[in-house]
Amino acid sequence: MDNSTVRLPASSLIALAFISILLMVVDARTQHLQFVRSMLSHATQPMVVAATLPGAVGRWVASQTRTDEQLSVVNDKLAEENLLLRARLQKLEALESENARLTNLMSASASAGENALLAELVEVSLEPFTHRITVNRGHNSGVYVGQAAIDTNGIMGQVTGVTPYSSVVTLITDPNHAIPVQVRRNGLRAILYGLGTKDHLSLPYLAPQSDIVEGDILVTSGMGGRFPPGYPVARVTEVMADANEPFLEISATPQAKLDYAKQVLLIWSVAEGPLAQPVDPAETDADAAPADAVPNDAAGEDAEATGPQATDAAPAAPEPASTAGGSQ
Amino acid sequence: MLIEAARKNEHRWWWIPASLLLALALLVVPLPDAIAVWRPDWVALAIVYWAIFAPQRVGVMIGWLCGLALDVMQFTLLGQQALSLAIVAFVANRYHVEFAKMPPLQQTLAVFALLLFDTVFVAFIQAFVFQSGFDWKTVAPTASALILWPMVTLAMRNLGRRDDMF
């Protein structure tokens, strides 16, 4: 009944505390531990697989035991939806080519199309106050830090951490997140900040005479190079003008269903996508080599974690906003 | 009786790693959104249990390693939960005799204090590093762990024992 049964004395606690603090500081300030994290995640991955297996089996059994009747109902619904979407797509294609022509006329850089990768949410409970989610695709699937994540309704957030099999997406509602947007109606540019609450975003620094009203849809502006332009982000819910304040007080609510999404689309511009990677090895090699050698900026840090694609995402333009959440 | 059980190592040795792995896996098991917030702090619970009832096997090092696994799985800073669980394991180790002797209600409250320390410590580092706010939901897993403690001790008393059929 004495403490001699306890093998490890206080000194080991002190040593471990020292190591922990060192790890935390390095992890918070740099990306150097990305590698260690990746290695360790190989060890924890079996647990994730084991824990999600029963659910996966259950879903599979459920899908196997559906009756023909149910299937035909679902099928009809999907066919109908497909028809509608195709009709809309025709129009969109016409608009897209017209847009590309006009952009060419103005000799601006044409925007490339995007590829998407479907990822599913993993039920790893992150602390509820961080507004981050984990998805089941990692850099084995070509995911990189800074990549945009969307659902069917709009932008959800961006990838801020990658391991081989999973990655963490910081949502636009995270208090550390900011995203460059513009008003779809008139192109007014602004930066949208997360506040740490579920359906509340803030749009500060707009002058009182700015043309923005309740119900305006905010879309990504593509400034900063992180988010591809044109995706809906949020809807303005309240515009308050206070004569004593230099700026309008504007709140918005996210378009994406951040709470309900079980699936997330991670998007690449076609130019930098996982499909493009093997096509032009010369270019990517040339890009990757110096980035590895001189990891002195954001580009270097990204490249370290993710390989060649990240170098395309890195030329972060004057607007620093979208990198705000990328410190993980 | 519990103390005797712990002293004689009546638990089969593999039951400790098995229960710790189970705790880690329970962290990832899908739960309905409504109760996901209340997902108990299984790993901390398991560490505290073993640090009290098998102090010669589970201590600071195991606590630290489990915390590190949590850090990897939950994308918290490496070392954040590791340090927290190491401290928790240390305290539970140090006072395992006192803990084991306590009457059930008092023991539950003492364990709750330990788990609460773990949660608040992790949340504090998180808030300090990321300048994020504090949410009452952070404490929810600790609260459900509190409710589970008596059941866990009861279950563990009867599972994985030498005289079991396993």
Short mmCIF file of C-alpha atoms in Angstrom, two decimals:
data_model
loop_
_atom_site.label_atom_id
_atom_site.label_comp_id
_atom_site.label_asym_id
_atom_site.label_seq_id
_atom_site.Cartn_x
_atom_site.Cartn_y
_atom_site.Cartn_z
CA MET A 1 0.00 0.00 0.00
CA ASP A 2 2.87 2.37 -0.61
CA ASN A 3 3.82 4.47 -3.58
CA SER A 4 6.73 2.28 -4.50
CA THR A 5 4.35 0.34 -6.72
CA VAL A 6 4.23 3.40 -8.98
CA ARG A 7 7.00 2.88 -11.44
CA LEU A 8 7.40 6.33 -12.92
CA PRO A 9 8.32 9.12 -10.55
CA ALA A 10 7.75 12.83 -10.88
CA SER A 11 10.90 13.32 -12.90
CA SER A 12 9.42 11.45 -15.84
CA LEU A 13 6.37 13.68 -15.69
CA ILE A 14 8.62 16.72 -15.81
CA ALA A 15 10.53 15.27 -18.75
CA LEU A 16 7.32 14.47 -20.62
CA ALA A 17 5.92 17.90 -19.82
CA PHE A 18 9.04 19.44 -21.27
CA ILE A 19 8.76 17.34 -24.44
CA SER A 20 5.05 18.15 -24.72
CA ILE A 21 5.58 21.87 -24.45
CA LEU A 22 8.37 21.71 -26.99
CA LEU A 23 6.14 19.74 -29.37
CA MET A 24 3.26 22.17 -28.91
CA VAL A 25 5.38 25.22 -29.59
CA VAL A 26 6.93 23.70 -32.69
CA ASP A 27 3.56 22.44 -33.90
CA ALA A 28 1.86 25.79 -33.37
CA ARG A 29 4.57 27.85 -35.03
CA THR A 30 5.78 25.68 -37.88
CA GLN A 31 4.74 22.86 -40.17
CA HIS A 32 7.77 20.72 -39.35
CA LEU A 33 5.78 18.20 -37.32
CA GLN A 34 3.48 17.45 -40.24
CA PHE A 35 5.72 14.50 -41.00
CA VAL A 36 5.58 13.15 -37.44
CA ARG A 37 1.82 13.54 -37.44
CA SER A 38 1.58 11.62 -40.71
CA MET A 39 3.69 8.80 -39.33
CA LEU A 40 1.64 8.60 -36.13
CA SER A 41 -1.60 8.65 -38.05
CA HIS A 42 -0.59 5.36 -39.65
CA ALA A 43 -0.80 3.93 -36.15
CA THR A 44 -4.18 5.45 -35.30
CA GLN A 45 -5.79 4.78 -38.68
CA PRO A 46 -6.72 1.14 -37.89
CA MET A 47 -8.74 2.42 -34.95
CA VAL A 48 -10.66 4.82 -37.15
CA VAL A 49 -11.34 2.06 -39.67
CA ALA A 50 -12.42 -0.36 -36.94
CA ALA A 51 -14.76 2.16 -35.36
CA THR A 52 -16.42 3.17 -38.61
CA LEU A 53 -16.70 -0.41 -39.85
CA PRO A 54 -20.01 -1.31 -38.12
CA GLY A 55 -21.68 1.78 -39.58
CA ALA A 56 -20.30 1.03 -43.02
CA VAL A 57 -21.46 -2.58 -42.81
CA GLY A 58 -24.87 -1.41 -41.65
CA ARG A 59 -25.20 0.94 -44.59
CA TRP A 60 -24.08 -1.79 -46.96
CA VAL A 61 -26.62 -4.24 -45.55
CA ALA A 62 -29.31 -1.59 -45.77
CA SER A 63 -28.45 -0.93 -49.39
CA GLN A 64 -28.43 -4.65 -50.15
CA THR A 65 -31.81 -5.26 -48.61
CA ARG A 66 -33.73 -2.50 -50.32
CA THR A 67 -36.73 -3.70 -52.19
CA ASP A 68 -37.14 -3.17 -55.91
CA GLU A 69 -40.01 -0.85 -55.19
CA GLN A 70 -37.92 1.45 -53.05
CA LEU A 71 -35.15 1.39 -55.60
CA SER A 72 -37.41 2.30 -58.46
CA VAL A 73 -38.84 5.21 -56.46
CA VAL A 74 -35.36 6.49 -55.76
CA ASN A 75 -34.36 5.88 -59.33
CA ASP A 76 -37.31 7.86 -60.67
CA LYS A 77 -36.48 10.72 -58.39
CA LEU A 78 -32.86 10.72 -59.45
CA ALA A 79 -33.75 10.54 -63.13
CA GLU A 80 -36.00 13.54 -62.72
CA GLU A 81 -33.35 15.45 -60.84
CA ASN A 82 -30.78 14.50 -63.45
CA LEU A 83 -33.00 15.85 -66.22
CA LEU A 84 -33.42 19.15 -64.42
CA LEU A 85 -29.72 19.47 -63.72
CA ARG A 86 -28.82 18.64 -67.33
CA ALA A 87 -31.15 21.33 -68.55
CA ARG A 88 -29.49 23.81 -66.24
CA LEU A 89 -26.05 22.61 -67.22
CA GLN A 90 -26.69 23.30 -70.91
CA LYS A 91 -27.37 26.89 -70.09
CA LEU A 92 -24.37 27.01 -67.79
CA GLU A 93 -22.06 25.67 -70.48
CA ALA A 94 -23.23 28.30 -72.91
CA LEU A 95 -22.70 30.98 -70.30
CA GLU A 96 -19.30 29.61 -69.38
CA SER A 97 -18.02 29.68 -72.94
CA GLU A 98 -19.46 33.12 -73.46
CA ASN A 99 -17.80 34.24 -70.27
CA ALA A 100 -14.49 32.74 -71.37
CA ARG A 101 -14.71 34.60 -74.69
CA LEU A 102 -15.43 37.89 -72.96
CA THR A 103 -12.64 37.32 -70.49
CA ASN A 104 -10.31 36.64 -73.39
CA LEU A 105 -11.44 39.85 -75.03
CA MET A 106 -10.44 41.70 -71.91
CA SER A 107 -7.17 39.73 -72.00
CA ALA A 108 -7.62 38.66 -68.42
CA SER A 109 -6.51 35.22 -67.36
CA ALA A 110 -9.27 32.77 -68.05
CA SER A 111 -10.44 30.84 -65.07
CA ALA A 112 -9.92 27.15 -65.33
CA GLY A 113 -12.58 24.62 -64.52
CA GLU A 114 -12.45 22.59 -61.33
CA ASN A 115 -12.13 18.98 -60.35
CA ALA A 116 -13.70 17.67 -57.22
CA LEU A 117 -13.03 14.80 -54.89
CA LEU A 118 -15.80 13.44 -52.72
CA ALA A 119 -14.81 13.00 -49.10
CA GLU A 120 -16.89 11.77 -46.20
CA LEU A 121 -16.98 13.17 -42.73
CA VAL A 122 -15.22 11.08 -40.14
CA GLU A 123 -16.73 11.16 -36.70
CA VAL A 124 -13.70 12.22 -34.82
CA SER A 125 -15.00 14.54 -32.17
CA LEU A 126 -12.91 17.65 -32.39
CA GLU A 127 -13.58 20.03 -29.59
CA PRO A 128 -16.91 21.61 -30.40
CA PHE A 129 -15.66 25.16 -30.17
CA THR A 130 -13.05 24.95 -32.91
CA HIS A 131 -15.38 24.70 -35.93
CA ARG A 132 -13.33 22.08 -37.65
CA ILE A 133 -14.36 18.80 -39.22
CA THR A 134 -12.38 15.75 -40.26
CA VAL A 135 -12.84 14.08 -43.62
CA ASN A 136 -11.66 10.70 -44.81
CA ARG A 137 -9.31 11.82 -47.58
CA GLY A 138 -5.71 12.76 -47.00
CA HIS A 139 -2.64 13.41 -49.03
CA ASN A 140 -2.75 9.87 -50.37
CA SER A 141 -5.67 11.23 -52.42
CA GLY A 142 -3.82 14.42 -53.29
CA VAL A 143 -5.45 16.68 -50.71
CA TYR A 144 -3.32 19.65 -49.72
CA VAL A 145 -3.38 22.37 -47.11
CA GLY A 146 -5.33 25.36 -48.31
CA GLN A 147 -7.69 23.42 -50.53
CA ALA A 148 -11.30 24.61 -50.63
CA ALA A 149 -14.10 22.37 -49.36
CA ILE A 150 -17.69 22.77 -50.53
CA ASP A 151 -21.02 21.06 -50.20
CA THR A 152 -23.87 21.26 -52.66
CA ASN A 153 -24.87 24.71 -51.41
CA GLY A 154 -21.63 26.56 -51.09
CA ILE A 155 -18.21 26.92 -49.55
CA MET A 156 -17.72 25.06 -46.27
CA GLY A 157 -14.14 25.95 -45.49
CA GLN A 158 -10.58 25.07 -46.29
CA VAL A 159 -8.22 22.21 -45.52
CA THR A 160 -5.85 23.14 -42.71
CA GLY A 161 -4.27 19.84 -41.82
CA VAL A 162 -3.45 16.72 -43.81
CA THR A 163 -2.41 13.21 -42.86
CA PRO A 164 -2.13 10.30 -45.31
CA TYR A 165 -5.72 9.14 -44.75
CA SER A 166 -7.61 12.11 -43.43
CA SER A 167 -7.58 15.84 -43.34
CA VAL A 168 -9.11 18.52 -41.21
CA VAL A 169 -11.25 21.27 -42.70
CA THR A 170 -11.57 24.58 -40.90
CA LEU A 171 -15.07 25.88 -41.46
CA ILE A 172 -15.83 29.43 -42.51
CA THR A 173 -17.51 29.95 -39.13
CA ASP A 174 -14.23 29.41 -37.25
CA PRO A 175 -13.20 32.56 -35.41
CA ASN A 176 -9.78 32.37 -37.07
CA HIS A 177 -11.14 32.06 -40.57
CA ALA A 178 -11.58 34.77 -43.16
CA ILE A 179 -12.53 34.46 -46.79
CA PRO A 180 -12.42 37.03 -49.59
CA VAL A 181 -15.88 37.43 -51.13
CA GLN A 182 -17.85 39.67 -53.42
CA VAL A 183 -21.51 40.49 -53.66
CA ARG A 184 -22.91 38.45 -56.53
CA ARG A 185 -25.30 41.21 -57.56
CA ASN A 186 -22.74 43.94 -58.14
CA GLY A 187 -19.24 42.59 -57.54
CA LEU A 188 -18.59 44.59 -54.37
CA ARG A 189 -15.55 43.03 -52.69
CA ALA A 190 -15.16 42.38 -48.99
CA ILE A 191 -13.75 39.91 -46.53
CA LEU A 192 -16.02 37.62 -44.59
CA TYR A 193 -14.96 36.62 -41.08
CA GLY A 194 -16.06 33.70 -38.95
CA LEU A 195 -17.21 34.51 -35.45
CA GLY A 196 -17.17 31.13 -33.77
CA THR A 197 -20.93 30.80 -33.79
CA LYS A 198 -22.84 28.44 -35.99
CA ASP A 199 -24.81 30.57 -38.41
CA HIS A 200 -23.24 33.92 -37.96
CA LEU A 201 -20.54 35.52 -40.11
CA SER A 202 -19.38 39.10 -40.08
CA LEU A 203 -18.56 41.42 -42.94
CA PRO A 204 -16.70 44.35 -41.45
CA TYR A 205 -14.92 47.28 -43.10
CA LEU A 206 -17.58 48.25 -45.62
CA ALA A 207 -18.22 51.97 -45.92
CA PRO A 208 -21.74 53.21 -45.06
CA GLN A 209 -22.46 54.09 -48.69
CA SER A 210 -21.65 50.57 -49.93
CA ASP A 211 -24.34 49.01 -52.06
CA ILE A 212 -25.25 45.96 -50.05
CA VAL A 213 -28.68 44.93 -48.83
CA GLU A 214 -30.28 42.14 -46.88
CA GLY A 215 -30.58 38.98 -48.95
CA ASP A 216 -27.51 39.62 -51.08
CA ILE A 217 -25.58 36.48 -51.91
CA LEU A 218 -21.85 36.59 -51.26
CA VAL A 219 -19.68 34.50 -53.56
CA THR A 220 -15.96 33.79 -53.46
CA SER A 221 -14.00 36.47 -55.29
CA GLY A 222 -10.93 34.35 -56.00
CA MET A 223 -8.72 37.03 -54.47
CA GLY A 224 -5.87 35.54 -52.50
CA GLY A 225 -5.75 32.47 -54.71
CA ARG A 226 -7.08 30.02 -52.16
CA PHE A 227 -10.72 29.73 -53.08
CA PRO A 228 -11.79 29.39 -56.70
CA PRO A 229 -14.03 32.31 -57.67
CA GLY A 230 -17.78 32.16 -58.04
CA TYR A 231 -18.88 29.75 -55.33
CA PRO A 232 -21.65 30.95 -53.03
CA VAL A 233 -20.49 31.48 -49.47
CA ALA A 234 -23.15 33.27 -47.48
CA ARG A 235 -26.32 35.31 -47.55
CA VAL A 236 -26.50 38.74 -45.95
CA THR A 237 -29.03 38.68 -43.13
CA GLU A 238 -28.68 42.09 -41.59
CA VAL A 239 -27.21 45.44 -42.57
CA MET A 240 -27.00 47.97 -39.79
CA ALA A 241 -25.87 51.53 -40.34
CA ASP A 242 -24.83 53.44 -37.27
CA ALA A 243 -24.05 57.10 -37.85
CA ASN A 244 -21.37 57.00 -35.17
CA GLU A 245 -19.52 54.09 -36.72
CA PRO A 246 -17.21 54.44 -39.71
CA PHE A 247 -18.30 51.09 -41.14
CA LEU A 248 -21.51 49.20 -41.70
CA GLU A 249 -22.29 46.36 -39.35
CA ILE A 250 -23.21 43.43 -41.56
CA SER A 251 -23.98 39.89 -40.60
CA ALA A 252 -24.42 36.94 -42.91
CA THR A 253 -25.32 33.29 -42.65
CA PRO A 254 -23.44 30.48 -44.43
CA GLN A 255 -25.02 28.97 -47.54
CA ALA A 256 -23.42 25.58 -46.98
CA LYS A 257 -25.20 23.33 -44.52
CA LEU A 258 -22.29 23.11 -42.13
CA ASP A 259 -24.13 21.08 -39.53
CA TYR A 260 -25.80 18.55 -41.71
CA ALA A 261 -23.23 17.76 -44.38
CA LYS A 262 -22.03 14.19 -44.27
CA GLN A 263 -20.13 14.54 -47.50
CA VAL A 264 -17.75 17.21 -48.60
CA LEU A 265 -16.33 18.04 -52.00
CA LEU A 266 -12.70 19.03 -52.10
CA ILE A 267 -11.98 21.02 -55.23
CA TRP A 268 -8.99 21.55 -57.45
CA SER A 269 -8.65 23.91 -60.34
CA VAL A 270 -8.16 21.67 -63.37
CA ALA A 271 -4.71 23.12 -63.87
CA GLU A 272 -3.49 21.95 -60.50
CA GLY A 273 -5.65 18.89 -59.94
CA PRO A 274 -4.51 15.40 -59.09
CA LEU A 275 -5.22 14.41 -62.68
CA ALA A 276 -2.96 17.07 -64.08
CA GLN A 277 -0.10 16.03 -61.87
CA PRO A 278 1.28 13.11 -63.87
CA VAL A 279 0.67 14.85 -67.19
CA ASP A 280 3.36 17.49 -66.89
CA PRO A 281 6.03 16.07 -64.62
CA ALA A 282 8.66 18.45 -65.90
CA GLU A 283 6.80 21.47 -64.72
CA THR A 284 5.82 20.09 -61.34
CA ASP A 285 9.33 18.85 -60.70
CA ALA A 286 10.70 22.24 -61.47
CA ASP A 287 8.19 23.77 -59.12
CA ALA A 288 8.66 21.34 -56.33
CA ALA A 289 12.42 21.24 -56.17
CA PRO A 290 13.10 24.84 -55.18
CA ALA A 291 10.15 24.86 -52.84
CA ASP A 292 11.60 21.94 -50.93
CA ALA A 293 15.01 23.49 -50.84
CA VAL A 294 13.90 26.88 -49.56
CA PRO A 295 10.98 26.37 -47.20
CA ASN A 296 11.00 29.97 -46.09
CA ASP A 297 7.48 31.07 -46.86
CA ALA A 298 3.93 29.86 -47.09
CA ALA A 299 4.65 28.15 -50.39
CA GLY A 300 7.44 26.14 -48.86
CA GLU A 301 5.38 25.04 -45.93
CA ASP A 302 2.56 23.95 -48.15
CA ALA A 303 4.83 22.11 -50.50
CA GLU A 304 6.39 20.21 -47.66
CA ALA A 305 3.12 18.77 -46.57
CA THR A 306 1.52 18.15 -49.89
CA GLY A 307 3.87 17.97 -52.80
CA PRO A 308 3.72 19.74 -56.09
CA GLN A 309 0.12 20.91 -56.32
CA ALA A 310 0.49 23.24 -53.41
CA THR A 311 2.91 25.43 -55.23
CA ASP A 312 0.14 26.46 -57.56
CA ALA A 313 -2.09 27.45 -54.70
CA ALA A 314 0.56 29.44 -52.99
CA PRO A 315 0.93 32.70 -54.91
CA ALA A 316 -1.25 34.27 -52.31
CA ALA A 317 -1.95 37.71 -53.57
CA PRO A 318 -2.07 40.89 -51.49
CA GLU A 319 -5.09 39.77 -49.57
CA PRO A 320 -3.81 37.79 -46.58
CA ALA A 321 -7.26 36.92 -45.41
CA SER A 322 -7.76 33.43 -46.65
CA THR A 323 -4.58 32.17 -45.09
CA ALA A 324 -5.74 33.12 -41.67
CA GLY A 325 -7.05 29.69 -40.84
CA GLY A 326 -4.08 27.90 -42.27
CA SER A 327 -1.79 27.90 -39.30
CA GLN A 328 -2.56 24.38 -38.16
CA MET B 1 -11.85 -5.64 -2.47
CA LEU B 2 -11.07 -3.40 -5.41
CA ILE B 3 -7.69 -2.61 -4.01
CA GLU B 4 -6.94 -6.28 -3.65
CA ALA B 5 -7.98 -6.84 -7.22
CA ALA B 6 -5.57 -4.18 -8.40
CA ARG B 7 -2.74 -5.35 -6.18
CA LYS B 8 -2.96 -8.94 -7.23
CA ASN B 9 -3.11 -7.95 -10.88
CA GLU B 10 -6.23 -9.92 -11.18
CA HIS B 11 -6.99 -8.35 -14.51
CA ARG B 12 -5.61 -10.17 -17.46
CA TRP B 13 -2.75 -8.13 -18.83
CA TRP B 14 -4.25 -7.69 -22.29
CA TRP B 15 -7.39 -6.20 -20.87
CA ILE B 16 -5.58 -2.92 -20.20
CA PRO B 17 -4.38 -2.25 -23.77
CA ALA B 18 -7.65 -3.65 -25.10
CA SER B 19 -9.72 -1.25 -23.03
CA LEU B 20 -7.50 1.69 -23.95
CA LEU B 21 -7.83 0.85 -27.65
CA LEU B 22 -11.56 0.47 -27.18
CA ALA B 23 -11.68 3.90 -25.58
CA LEU B 24 -9.81 5.39 -28.53
CA ALA B 25 -12.12 3.65 -30.99
CA LEU B 26 -15.23 4.82 -29.14
CA LEU B 27 -14.02 8.32 -29.83
CA VAL B 28 -14.55 7.78 -33.54
CA VAL B 29 -17.74 5.73 -33.50
CA PRO B 30 -20.46 7.66 -35.30
CA LEU B 31 -23.08 9.13 -33.01
CA PRO B 32 -26.29 10.99 -33.88
CA ASP B 33 -25.65 14.72 -34.07
CA ALA B 34 -27.93 15.43 -31.13
CA ILE B 35 -25.81 13.50 -28.67
CA ALA B 36 -22.43 13.78 -30.36
CA VAL B 37 -21.60 16.74 -28.13
CA TRP B 38 -22.11 14.54 -25.10
CA ARG B 39 -19.73 11.84 -26.31
CA PRO B 40 -17.96 10.86 -23.09
CA ASP B 41 -14.29 11.46 -22.63
CA TRP B 42 -13.61 7.72 -22.91
CA VAL B 43 -9.85 7.86 -23.09
CA ALA B 44 -9.43 10.10 -20.05
CA LEU B 45 -11.87 7.90 -18.21
CA ALA B 46 -9.92 4.74 -19.04
CA ILE B 47 -6.60 6.35 -18.12
CA VAL B 48 -7.92 7.51 -14.76
CA TYR B 49 -9.40 4.09 -14.07
CA TRP B 50 -6.21 2.19 -14.77
CA ALA B 51 -3.98 4.74 -13.11
CA ILE B 52 -5.97 4.21 -9.94
CA PHE B 53 -6.58 0.46 -10.09
CA ALA B 54 -3.45 -0.72 -11.91
CA PRO B 55 -0.91 1.95 -10.97
CA GLN B 56 2.06 -0.31 -11.57
CA ARG B 57 1.04 -0.82 -15.18
CA VAL B 58 -0.60 2.40 -16.32
CA GLY B 59 1.11 5.61 -15.41
CA VAL B 60 2.46 8.83 -16.77
CA MET B 61 3.98 7.26 -19.89
CA ILE B 62 0.86 5.38 -21.00
CA GLY B 63 -1.21 8.48 -20.30
CA TRP B 64 1.14 10.55 -22.40
CA LEU B 65 1.07 8.07 -25.30
CA CYS B 66 -2.73 7.88 -25.31
CA GLY B 67 -2.87 11.65 -25.24
CA LEU B 68 -0.52 11.76 -28.19
CA ALA B 69 -2.82 9.39 -30.08
CA LEU B 70 -5.69 11.76 -29.27
CA ASP B 71 -3.65 14.69 -30.56
CA VAL B 72 -3.08 12.88 -33.84
CA MET B 73 -6.70 11.78 -34.22
CA GLN B 74 -8.26 15.08 -33.23
CA PHE B 75 -5.74 17.35 -34.92
CA THR B 76 -4.98 19.18 -31.72
CA LEU B 77 -1.42 20.40 -31.20
CA LEU B 78 0.97 17.50 -30.72
CA GLY B 79 1.61 17.28 -27.01
CA GLN B 80 -1.48 19.17 -25.93
CA GLN B 81 -3.69 16.32 -24.75
CA ALA B 82 -0.59 14.20 -24.16
CA LEU B 83 0.62 16.56 -21.44
CA SER B 84 -2.84 16.85 -19.96
CA LEU B 85 -3.35 13.09 -19.71
CA ALA B 86 0.17 12.61 -18.36
CA ILE B 87 -0.61 15.00 -15.53
CA VAL B 88 -3.95 13.31 -14.90
CA ALA B 89 -2.28 9.88 -14.81
CA PHE B 90 0.40 11.22 -12.48
CA VAL B 91 -2.11 12.56 -9.97
CA ALA B 92 -4.24 9.42 -10.13
CA ASN B 93 -1.11 7.29 -9.70
CA ARG B 94 0.15 9.33 -6.81
CA TYR B 95 -3.07 9.15 -4.86
CA HIS B 96 -4.32 5.78 -6.10
CA VAL B 97 -4.63 4.42 -2.59
CA GLU B 98 -6.74 7.36 -1.46
CA PHE B 99 -8.85 7.21 -4.61
CA ALA B 100 -9.49 3.49 -4.23
CA LYS B 101 -10.46 3.83 -0.59
CA MET B 102 -13.02 6.56 -1.15
CA PRO B 103 -16.73 5.75 -0.89
CA PRO B 104 -18.34 5.59 -4.37
CA LEU B 105 -19.91 9.05 -4.38
CA GLN B 106 -16.79 10.77 -3.18
CA GLN B 107 -14.69 8.79 -5.62
CA THR B 108 -16.94 9.85 -8.49
CA LEU B 109 -16.57 13.49 -7.53
CA ALA B 110 -12.81 13.21 -7.19
CA VAL B 111 -12.57 11.57 -10.60
CA PHE B 112 -14.80 14.30 -12.00
CA ALA B 113 -12.37 16.88 -10.66
CA LEU B 114 -9.51 15.11 -12.45
CA LEU B 115 -11.42 14.87 -15.73
CA LEU B 116 -12.49 18.48 -15.43
CA PHE B 117 -8.88 19.47 -15.00
CA ASP B 118 -8.05 17.55 -18.18
CA THR B 119 -10.78 19.29 -20.18
CA VAL B 120 -10.07 22.76 -18.90
CA PHE B 121 -6.34 22.35 -19.33
CA VAL B 122 -6.73 21.31 -22.98
CA ALA B 123 -9.29 24.04 -23.63
CA PHE B 124 -7.03 26.60 -22.01
CA ILE B 125 -4.11 25.73 -24.28
CA GLN B 126 -6.45 25.76 -27.26
CA ALA B 127 -7.80 29.17 -26.33
CA PHE B 128 -4.31 30.47 -25.65
CA VAL B 129 -2.84 29.32 -28.95
CA PHE B 130 -5.79 29.97 -31.25
CA GLN B 131 -7.36 32.88 -29.39
CA SER B 132 -10.68 31.11 -29.58
CA GLY B 133 -13.46 31.49 -27.08
CA PHE B 134 -14.62 29.08 -24.42
CA ASP B 135 -17.84 27.18 -24.90
CA TRP B 136 -19.86 25.38 -22.24
CA LYS B 137 -20.12 22.45 -24.65
CA THR B 138 -16.46 21.74 -23.94
CA VAL B 139 -17.43 20.41 -20.53
CA ALA B 140 -20.22 18.18 -21.85
CA PRO B 141 -17.98 15.12 -22.43
CA THR B 142 -16.68 15.44 -18.88
CA ALA B 143 -20.20 15.60 -17.52
CA SER B 144 -21.19 12.42 -19.31
CA ALA B 145 -17.98 10.76 -18.17
CA LEU B 146 -19.00 11.65 -14.61
CA ILE B 147 -22.28 9.85 -15.05
CA LEU B 148 -20.49 6.85 -16.56
CA TRP B 149 -17.80 6.47 -13.90
CA PRO B 150 -19.82 4.28 -11.49
CA MET B 151 -20.92 2.06 -14.37
CA VAL B 152 -17.40 1.82 -15.72
CA THR B 153 -15.97 0.78 -12.36
CA LEU B 154 -18.73 -1.77 -11.98
CA ALA B 155 -18.20 -3.18 -15.47
CA MET B 156 -14.44 -3.26 -15.17
CA ARG B 157 -14.65 -5.01 -11.84
CA ASN B 158 -16.34 -7.89 -13.60
CA LEU B 159 -14.69 -7.90 -17.01
CA GLY B 160 -11.34 -9.25 -18.04
CA ARG B 161 -10.66 -10.86 -14.69
CA ARG B 162 -8.47 -13.93 -14.26
CA ASP B 163 -11.40 -15.92 -12.98
CA ASP B 164 -13.44 -14.90 -15.97
CA MET B 165 -14.43 -17.33 -18.64
CA PHE B 166 -12.27 -15.46 -21.15
#
